[in-house]
PDB file of C-alpha atoms in Angstrom:
ATOM      1  CA  MET A   1      93.213 113.943  94.433  1.00  0.00           C
ATOM      2  CA  THR A   2      94.883 116.675  96.471  1.00  0.00           C
ATOM      3  CA  ILE A   3      98.022 116.127  98.538  1.00  0.00           C
ATOM      4  CA  HIS A   4      95.958 116.705 101.685  1.00  0.00           C
ATOM      5  CA  ASN A   5      93.489 113.985 100.700  1.00  0.00           C
ATOM      6  CA  LYS A   6      96.289 111.568  99.862  1.00  0.00           C
ATOM      7  CA  LYS A   7      97.843 112.138 103.280  1.00  0.00           C
ATOM      8  CA  LEU A   8      94.481 111.481 104.916  1.00  0.00           C
ATOM      9  CA  ALA A   9      94.117 108.271 102.912  1.00  0.00           C
ATOM     10  CA  ILE A  10      97.556 107.036 103.964  1.00  0.00           C
ATOM     11  CA  ILE A  11      96.754 107.840 107.597  1.00  0.00           C
ATOM     12  CA  SER A  12      93.469 105.953 107.235  1.00  0.00           C
ATOM     13  CA  ILE A  13      95.093 102.800 105.906  1.00  0.00           C
ATOM     14  CA  MET A  14      97.738 102.881 108.629  1.00  0.00           C
ATOM     15  CA  PHE A  15      94.910 103.213 111.162  1.00  0.00           C
ATOM     16  CA  ILE A  16      93.334 100.093 109.695  1.00  0.00           C
ATOM     17  CA  ILE A  17      96.631  98.233 110.079  1.00  0.00           C
ATOM     18  CA  SER A  18      96.812  99.371 113.708  1.00  0.00           C
ATOM     19  CA  LEU A  19      93.332  97.959 114.271  1.00  0.00           C
ATOM     20  CA  LEU A  20      94.365  94.647 112.736  1.00  0.00           C
ATOM     21  CA  ILE A  21      97.358  94.406 115.041  1.00  0.00           C
ATOM     22  CA  ALA A  22      95.268  95.448 118.039  1.00  0.00           C
ATOM     23  CA  CYS A  23      92.741  92.718 117.267  1.00  0.00           C
ATOM     24  CA  ASN A  24      95.522  90.141 117.283  1.00  0.00           C
ATOM     25  CA  LYS A  25      96.861  91.399 120.608  1.00  0.00           C
ATOM     26  CA  ARG A  26      93.421  91.334 122.237  1.00  0.00           C
ATOM     27  CA  GLY A  27      92.942  87.787 120.998  1.00  0.00           C
ATOM     28  CA  ASN A  28      96.284  86.809 122.476  1.00  0.00           C
ATOM     29  CA  HIS A  29      95.207  88.142 125.883  1.00  0.00           C
ATOM     30  CA  ASN A  30      91.957  86.166 125.815  1.00  0.00           C
ATOM     31  CA  ASN A  31      93.217  82.899 124.318  1.00  0.00           C
ATOM     32  CA  ASN A  32      96.942  82.349 124.454  1.00  0.00           C
ATOM     33  CA  THR A  33      96.904  78.852 122.943  1.00  0.00           C
ATOM     34  CA  VAL A  34      94.917  79.728 119.828  1.00  0.00           C
ATOM     35  CA  GLN A  35      96.274  83.174 119.247  1.00  0.00           C
ATOM     36  CA  ASN A  36      99.895  82.137 119.591  1.00  0.00           C
ATOM     37  CA  SER A  37      99.496  80.169 116.361  1.00  0.00           C
ATOM     38  CA  ASN A  38      97.643  82.986 114.625  1.00  0.00           C
ATOM     39  CA  ASN A  39      99.481  86.083 115.810  1.00  0.00           C
ATOM     40  CA  ILE A  40     101.005  87.742 112.763  1.00  0.00           C
ATOM     41  CA  THR A  41     103.016  90.275 114.731  1.00  0.00           C
ATOM     42  CA  THR A  42     105.038  88.204 117.239  1.00  0.00           C
ATOM     43  CA  GLN A  43     105.200  84.639 115.930  1.00  0.00           C
ATOM     44  CA  THR A  44     107.367  83.397 113.093  1.00  0.00           C
ATOM     45  CA  PRO A  45     105.063  83.055 110.041  1.00  0.00           C
ATOM     46  CA  LYS A  46     104.471  79.475 108.935  1.00  0.00           C
ATOM     47  CA  ALA A  47     105.222  80.520 105.363  1.00  0.00           C
ATOM     48  CA  LEU A  48     108.811  81.236 106.398  1.00  0.00           C
ATOM     49  CA  GLU A  49     109.477  78.100 108.421  1.00  0.00           C
ATOM     50  CA  GLU A  50     112.295  75.967 107.022  1.00  0.00           C
ATOM     51  CA  ASN A  51     111.204  72.515 105.921  1.00  0.00           C
ATOM     52  CA  ASP A  52     113.336  69.412 106.369  1.00  0.00           C
ATOM     53  CA  GLY A  53     115.987  69.029 103.714  1.00  0.00           C
ATOM     54  CA  PHE A  54     115.869  72.710 102.810  1.00  0.00           C
ATOM     55  CA  GLU A  55     118.692  73.899 100.574  1.00  0.00           C
ATOM     56  CA  VAL A  56     119.757  77.489  99.949  1.00  0.00           C
ATOM     57  CA  SER A  57     119.385  76.771  96.220  1.00  0.00           C
ATOM     58  CA  ASP A  58     115.652  76.352  96.841  1.00  0.00           C
ATOM     59  CA  LEU A  59     115.385  80.088  97.423  1.00  0.00           C
ATOM     60  CA  LYS A  60     117.003  80.832  94.071  1.00  0.00           C
ATOM     61  CA  ILE A  61     114.310  78.929  92.205  1.00  0.00           C
ATOM     62  CA  GLY A  62     111.568  80.129  94.537  1.00  0.00           C
ATOM     63  CA  ARG A  63     110.616  76.789  96.060  1.00  0.00           C
ATOM     64  CA  GLY A  64     108.370  77.293  99.092  1.00  0.00           C
ATOM     65  CA  ARG A  65     108.260  75.361 102.335  1.00  0.00           C
ATOM     66  CA  PHE A  66     105.376  73.190 101.119  1.00  0.00           C
ATOM     67  CA  GLY A  67     107.280  71.918  98.099  1.00  0.00           C
ATOM     68  CA  ARG A  68     105.488  74.186  95.654  1.00  0.00           C
ATOM     69  CA  LYS A  69     107.242  76.838  93.616  1.00  0.00           C
ATOM     70  CA  SER A  70     106.634  80.367  94.801  1.00  0.00           C
ATOM     71  CA  ASN A  71     108.666  83.473  94.079  1.00  0.00           C
ATOM     72  CA  ASN A  72     106.541  85.943  96.012  1.00  0.00           C
ATOM     73  CA  ILE A  73     107.132  85.912  99.762  1.00  0.00           C
ATOM     74  CA  VAL A  74     104.924  88.981 100.228  1.00  0.00           C
ATOM     75  CA  ASP A  75     101.900  87.184  98.761  1.00  0.00           C
ATOM     76  CA  GLU A  76     102.573  84.045 100.827  1.00  0.00           C
ATOM     77  CA  LEU A  77     102.757  86.089 104.012  1.00  0.00           C
ATOM     78  CA  TYR A  78      99.640  88.071 103.157  1.00  0.00           C
ATOM     79  CA  ASP A  79      97.687  84.904 102.375  1.00  0.00           C
ATOM     80  CA  GLU A  80      98.666  83.557 105.782  1.00  0.00           C
ATOM     81  CA  ALA A  81      97.570  86.805 107.429  1.00  0.00           C
ATOM     82  CA  LEU A  82      94.219  86.583 105.632  1.00  0.00           C
ATOM     83  CA  GLU A  83      93.659  83.051 106.906  1.00  0.00           C
ATOM     84  CA  ASN A  84      94.233  84.126 110.493  1.00  0.00           C
ATOM     85  CA  ASN A  85      92.670  87.586 110.641  1.00  0.00           C
ATOM     86  CA  PRO A  86      88.862  87.963 110.257  1.00  0.00           C
ATOM     87  CA  THR A  87      89.126  91.775 110.204  1.00  0.00           C
ATOM     88  CA  LEU A  88      91.502  91.670 107.261  1.00  0.00           C
ATOM     89  CA  GLN A  89      89.344  89.054 105.531  1.00  0.00           C
ATOM     90  CA  ALA A  90      86.274  91.289 105.859  1.00  0.00           C
ATOM     91  CA  LEU A  91      88.110  94.284 104.428  1.00  0.00           C
ATOM     92  CA  GLU A  92      89.408  92.339 101.419  1.00  0.00           C
ATOM     93  CA  LYS A  93      85.930  90.903 100.864  1.00  0.00           C
ATOM     94  CA  GLN A  94      84.455  94.414 100.794  1.00  0.00           C
ATOM     95  CA  ILE A  95      87.060  95.496  98.257  1.00  0.00           C
ATOM     96  CA  ALA A  96      86.291  92.515  96.009  1.00  0.00           C
ATOM     97  CA  MET A  97      82.536  93.109  96.268  1.00  0.00           C
ATOM     98  CA  LEU A  98      82.929  96.792  95.394  1.00  0.00           C
ATOM     99  CA  GLN A  99      84.961  95.896  92.313  1.00  0.00           C
ATOM    100  CA  LYS A 100      82.181  93.570  91.148  1.00  0.00           C
ATOM    101  CA  GLN A 101      79.536  96.218  91.848  1.00  0.00           C
ATOM    102  CA  LYS A 102      81.552  98.745  89.883  1.00  0.00           C
ATOM    103  CA  THR A 103      81.818  96.407  86.891  1.00  0.00           C
ATOM    104  CA  ASP A 104      78.097  95.620  86.965  1.00  0.00           C
ATOM    105  CA  SER A 105      77.053  99.242  87.483  1.00  0.00           C
ATOM    106  CA  LEU A 106      79.191 100.652  84.685  1.00  0.00           C
ATOM    107  CA  SER A 107      78.415  97.965  82.103  1.00  0.00           C
ATOM    108  CA  HIS A 108      75.197  99.720  81.002  1.00  0.00           C
ATOM    109  CA  TYR A 109      76.921 103.117  80.931  1.00  0.00           C
ATOM    110  CA  ARG A 110      79.731 101.790  78.743  1.00  0.00           C
ATOM    111  CA  TYR A 111      77.348 100.041  76.376  1.00  0.00           C
ATOM    112  CA  TYR A 112      75.309 103.244  76.168  1.00  0.00           C
ATOM    113  CA  THR A 113      78.303 105.466  75.348  1.00  0.00           C
ATOM    114  CA  GLN A 114      79.772 102.964  72.886  1.00  0.00           C
ATOM    115  CA  THR A 115      76.449 102.715  71.068  1.00  0.00           C
ATOM    116  CA  ASN A 116      76.221 106.488  70.723  1.00  0.00           C
ATOM    117  CA  ASN A 117      79.849 106.815  69.628  1.00  0.00           C
ATOM    118  CA  ASN A 118      79.233 104.230  66.931  1.00  0.00           C
ATOM    119  CA  TYR A 119      76.206 106.188  65.797  1.00  0.00           C
ATOM    120  CA  TRP A 120      78.160 109.447  65.466  1.00  0.00           C
ATOM    121  CA  SER A 121      80.852 107.641  63.529  1.00  0.00           C
ATOM    122  CA  ASN A 122      78.270 106.208  61.144  1.00  0.00           C
ATOM    123  CA  THR A 123      76.581 109.567  60.578  1.00  0.00           C
ATOM    124  CA  SER A 124      79.870 111.041  59.383  1.00  0.00           C
ATOM    125  CA  TRP A 125      80.151 108.335  56.766  1.00  0.00           C
ATOM    126  CA  TYR A 126      76.590 108.901  55.551  1.00  0.00           C
ATOM    127  CA  LEU A 127      77.025 112.674  55.397  1.00  0.00           C
ATOM    128  CA  SER A 128      80.039 112.198  53.153  1.00  0.00           C
ATOM    129  CA  LYS A 129      77.807 110.363  50.674  1.00  0.00           C
ATOM    130  CA  ILE A 130      75.468 113.328  50.132  1.00  0.00           C
ATOM    131  CA  GLN A 131      76.317 114.822  46.765  1.00  0.00           C
ATOM    132  CA  ASP A 132      74.438 118.094  47.169  1.00  0.00           C
ATOM    133  CA  SER A 133      76.753 120.300  49.243  1.00  0.00           C
ATOM    134  CA  THR A 134      73.903 122.533  50.441  1.00  0.00           C
ATOM    135  CA  LEU A 135      71.911 119.555  51.684  1.00  0.00           C
ATOM    136  CA  GLU A 136      75.032 118.078  53.233  1.00  0.00           C
ATOM    137  CA  LEU A 137      75.776 121.246  55.220  1.00  0.00           C
ATOM    138  CA  SER A 138      72.198 121.700  56.410  1.00  0.00           C
ATOM    139  CA  THR A 139      71.960 118.066  57.487  1.00  0.00           C
ATOM    140  CA  LYS A 140      75.370 118.208  59.151  1.00  0.00           C
ATOM    141  CA  LYS A 141      74.236 121.248  61.120  1.00  0.00           C
ATOM    142  CA  ILE A 142      71.258 119.323  62.492  1.00  0.00           C
ATOM    143  CA  ILE A 143      73.442 116.325  63.367  1.00  0.00           C
ATOM    144  CA  ASP A 144      76.047 118.544  65.048  1.00  0.00           C
ATOM    145  CA  GLN A 145      73.408 120.243  67.184  1.00  0.00           C
ATOM    146  CA  HIS A 146      72.059 116.876  68.234  1.00  0.00           C
ATOM    147  CA  ARG A 147      75.561 115.610  69.003  1.00  0.00           C
ATOM    148  CA  LYS A 148      76.399 118.701  71.055  1.00  0.00           C
ATOM    149  CA  LYS A 149      73.258 118.277  73.138  1.00  0.00           C
ATOM    150  CA  TYR A 150      74.059 114.610  73.704  1.00  0.00           C
ATOM    151  CA  PHE A 151      77.554 115.341  75.049  1.00  0.00           C
ATOM    152  CA  GLU A 152      76.145 118.060  77.284  1.00  0.00           C
ATOM    153  CA  ASP A 153      73.628 115.556  78.649  1.00  0.00           C
ATOM    154  CA  VAL A 154      76.267 112.913  79.447  1.00  0.00           C
ATOM    155  CA  SER A 155      78.980 115.279  80.685  1.00  0.00           C
ATOM    156  CA  GLU A 156      78.037 114.672  84.329  1.00  0.00           C
ATOM    157  CA  LEU A 157      78.105 110.916  83.771  1.00  0.00           C
ATOM    158  CA  GLU A 158      81.562 111.193  82.228  1.00  0.00           C
ATOM    159  CA  LYS A 159      82.839 113.173  85.211  1.00  0.00           C
ATOM    160  CA  ILE A 160      81.519 110.574  87.647  1.00  0.00           C
ATOM    161  CA  GLU A 161      82.996 107.723  85.606  1.00  0.00           C
ATOM    162  CA  GLU A 162      86.372 109.460  85.601  1.00  0.00           C
ATOM    163  CA  ALA A 163      86.149 110.015  89.359  1.00  0.00           C
ATOM    164  CA  ILE A 164      85.306 106.336  89.882  1.00  0.00           C
ATOM    165  CA  GLN A 165      88.396 105.292  87.918  1.00  0.00           C
ATOM    166  CA  LYS A 166      90.596 107.563  90.037  1.00  0.00           C
ATOM    167  CA  GLU A 167      89.135 106.240  93.278  1.00  0.00           C
ATOM    168  CA  GLN A 168      89.537 102.671  92.066  1.00  0.00           C
ATOM    169  CA  GLN A 169      93.205 103.238  91.308  1.00  0.00           C
ATOM    170  CA  HIS A 170      93.678 104.927  94.664  1.00  0.00           C
ATOM    171  CA  LEU A 171      92.141 101.920  96.402  1.00  0.00           C
ATOM    172  CA  LYS A 172      94.554  99.658  94.513  1.00  0.00           C
ATOM    173  CA  ASP A 173      97.415 101.790  95.833  1.00  0.00           C
ATOM    174  CA  LEU A 174      96.050 101.470  99.361  1.00  0.00           C
ATOM    175  CA  GLN A 175      95.749  97.700  98.947  1.00  0.00           C
ATOM    176  CA  ILE A 176      99.452  97.547  98.127  1.00  0.00           C
ATOM    177  CA  ILE A 177     100.288  99.691 101.152  1.00  0.00           C
ATOM    178  CA  MET A 178      98.070  97.485 103.314  1.00  0.00           C
ATOM    179  CA  LYS A 179      99.745  94.324 102.031  1.00  0.00           C
ATOM    180  CA  LEU A 180     103.210  95.753 102.655  1.00  0.00           C
ATOM    181  CA  SER A 181     102.254  97.037 106.108  1.00  0.00           C
ATOM    182  CA  VAL A 182     100.784  93.716 107.226  1.00  0.00           C
ATOM    183  CA  THR A 183     103.655  91.627 105.884  1.00  0.00           C
ATOM    184  CA  GLN A 184     106.213  94.036 107.303  1.00  0.00           C
ATOM    185  CA  GLN A 185     105.007  93.126 110.790  1.00  0.00           C
ATOM    186  CA  MET A 186     105.369  89.450 109.911  1.00  0.00           C
ATOM    187  CA  ILE A 187     108.870  89.731 108.464  1.00  0.00           C
ATOM    188  CA  LYS A 188     109.933  91.734 111.521  1.00  0.00           C
ATOM    189  CA  ALA A 189     108.826  88.823 113.700  1.00  0.00           C
ATOM    190  CA  TYR A 190     110.811  86.434 111.507  1.00  0.00           C
ATOM    191  CA  GLN A 191     113.882  88.655 111.635  1.00  0.00           C
ATOM    192  CA  LYS A 192     113.685  88.832 115.418  1.00  0.00           C
ATOM    193  CA  ASN A 193     112.839  85.203 116.151  1.00  0.00           C
ATOM    194  CA  GLU A 194     114.975  83.443 113.555  1.00  0.00           C
ATOM    195  CA  LYS A 195     118.131  85.546 113.504  1.00  0.00           C
ATOM    196  CA  PRO A 196     121.052  83.074 113.378  1.00  0.00           C
ATOM    197  CA  LYS A 197     123.112  82.838 116.554  1.00  0.00           C
ATOM    198  CA  ILE A 198     126.525  84.374 116.132  1.00  0.00           C
ATOM    199  CA  GLU A 199     128.086  81.707 118.368  1.00  0.00           C
ATOM    200  CA  GLN A 200     127.290  78.957 115.872  1.00  0.00           C
ATOM    201  CA  MET A 201     128.817  80.858 112.983  1.00  0.00           C
ATOM    202  CA  GLN A 202     131.800  81.918 115.067  1.00  0.00           C
ATOM    203  CA  LYS A 203     132.434  78.273 115.964  1.00  0.00           C
ATOM    204  CA  ILE A 204     132.571  77.316 112.279  1.00  0.00           C
ATOM    205  CA  LEU A 205     134.900  80.243 111.586  1.00  0.00           C
ATOM    206  CA  ASN A 206     137.214  79.176 114.407  1.00  0.00           C
ATOM    207  CA  GLU A 207     137.304  75.604 113.125  1.00  0.00           C
ATOM    208  CA  TYR A 208     138.205  76.806 109.626  1.00  0.00           C
ATOM    209  CA  GLN A 209     140.969  78.977 111.021  1.00  0.00           C
ATOM    210  CA  GLU A 210     142.272  76.094 113.124  1.00  0.00           C
ATOM    211  CA  LEU A 211     142.287  73.696 110.184  1.00  0.00           C
ATOM    212  CA  ASN A 212     143.964  76.290 107.972  1.00  0.00           C
ATOM    213  CA  GLU A 213     146.745  76.595 110.519  1.00  0.00           C
ATOM    214  CA  LYS A 214     147.160  72.818 110.625  1.00  0.00           C
ATOM    215  CA  ALA A 215     147.221  72.619 106.824  1.00  0.00           C
ATOM    216  CA  GLU A 216     149.785  75.421 106.569  1.00  0.00           C
ATOM    217  CA  LYS A 217     151.938  73.747 109.249  1.00  0.00           C
ATOM    218  CA  TYR A 218     151.775  70.429 107.420  1.00  0.00           C
ATOM    219  CA  ILE A 219     152.775  72.082 104.125  1.00  0.00           C
ATOM    220  CA  ASP A 220     155.703  73.818 105.831  1.00  0.00           C
ATOM    221  CA  GLU A 221     156.882  70.484 107.254  1.00  0.00           C
ATOM    222  CA  LEU A 222     156.841  68.974 103.764  1.00  0.00           C
ATOM    223  CA  LYS A 223     159.096  71.763 102.523  1.00  0.00           C
ATOM    224  CA  ASN A 224     161.772  70.951 105.110  1.00  0.00           C
TER     225      ASN A 224
END
């Protein structure tokens, strides 16, 4: 795939993300109550809400808000986005269906090529068993001509199969970009909505400083 085509593909996937976000915003305009709980771009994701009794140590072992163990926040966020976004659901469904179609469509091709490859491997063994060198060479010539014609016949199939593999891998790359792009919007909302208030932390700092002064003063009094 050329650099130009890769750039076009990246632009395409970003356009899809823009459509997903636009769909959410339109839904929010039409139905504030429902969309406020589903909006993946402005609301704090449910997957990131702190449950009661949450401990910082829970993050170290990857314990999620529902009590289950999970060490992949990106997947949790993306699953939540899938639940709430029909456009994204449809796109992922198409990707899954294409993968199944690809597997089904290529199964006959792969069986066909494997069968022929096994045949060519077997012919080599049989040729080696011919004791008469003249007969061996003449027979080998016939087999080689047949083999050459076969590979010429399937060359176009091989090119298409190789192209399919490249496109499949490229789609996997785009899926990753899509997942990161969608969840980036969600983590941005979390970062904005849930940023700790500096006043609360400053209050704790002030109390520590005040108590430190009292402790130091008390120690000094003991020295006198």
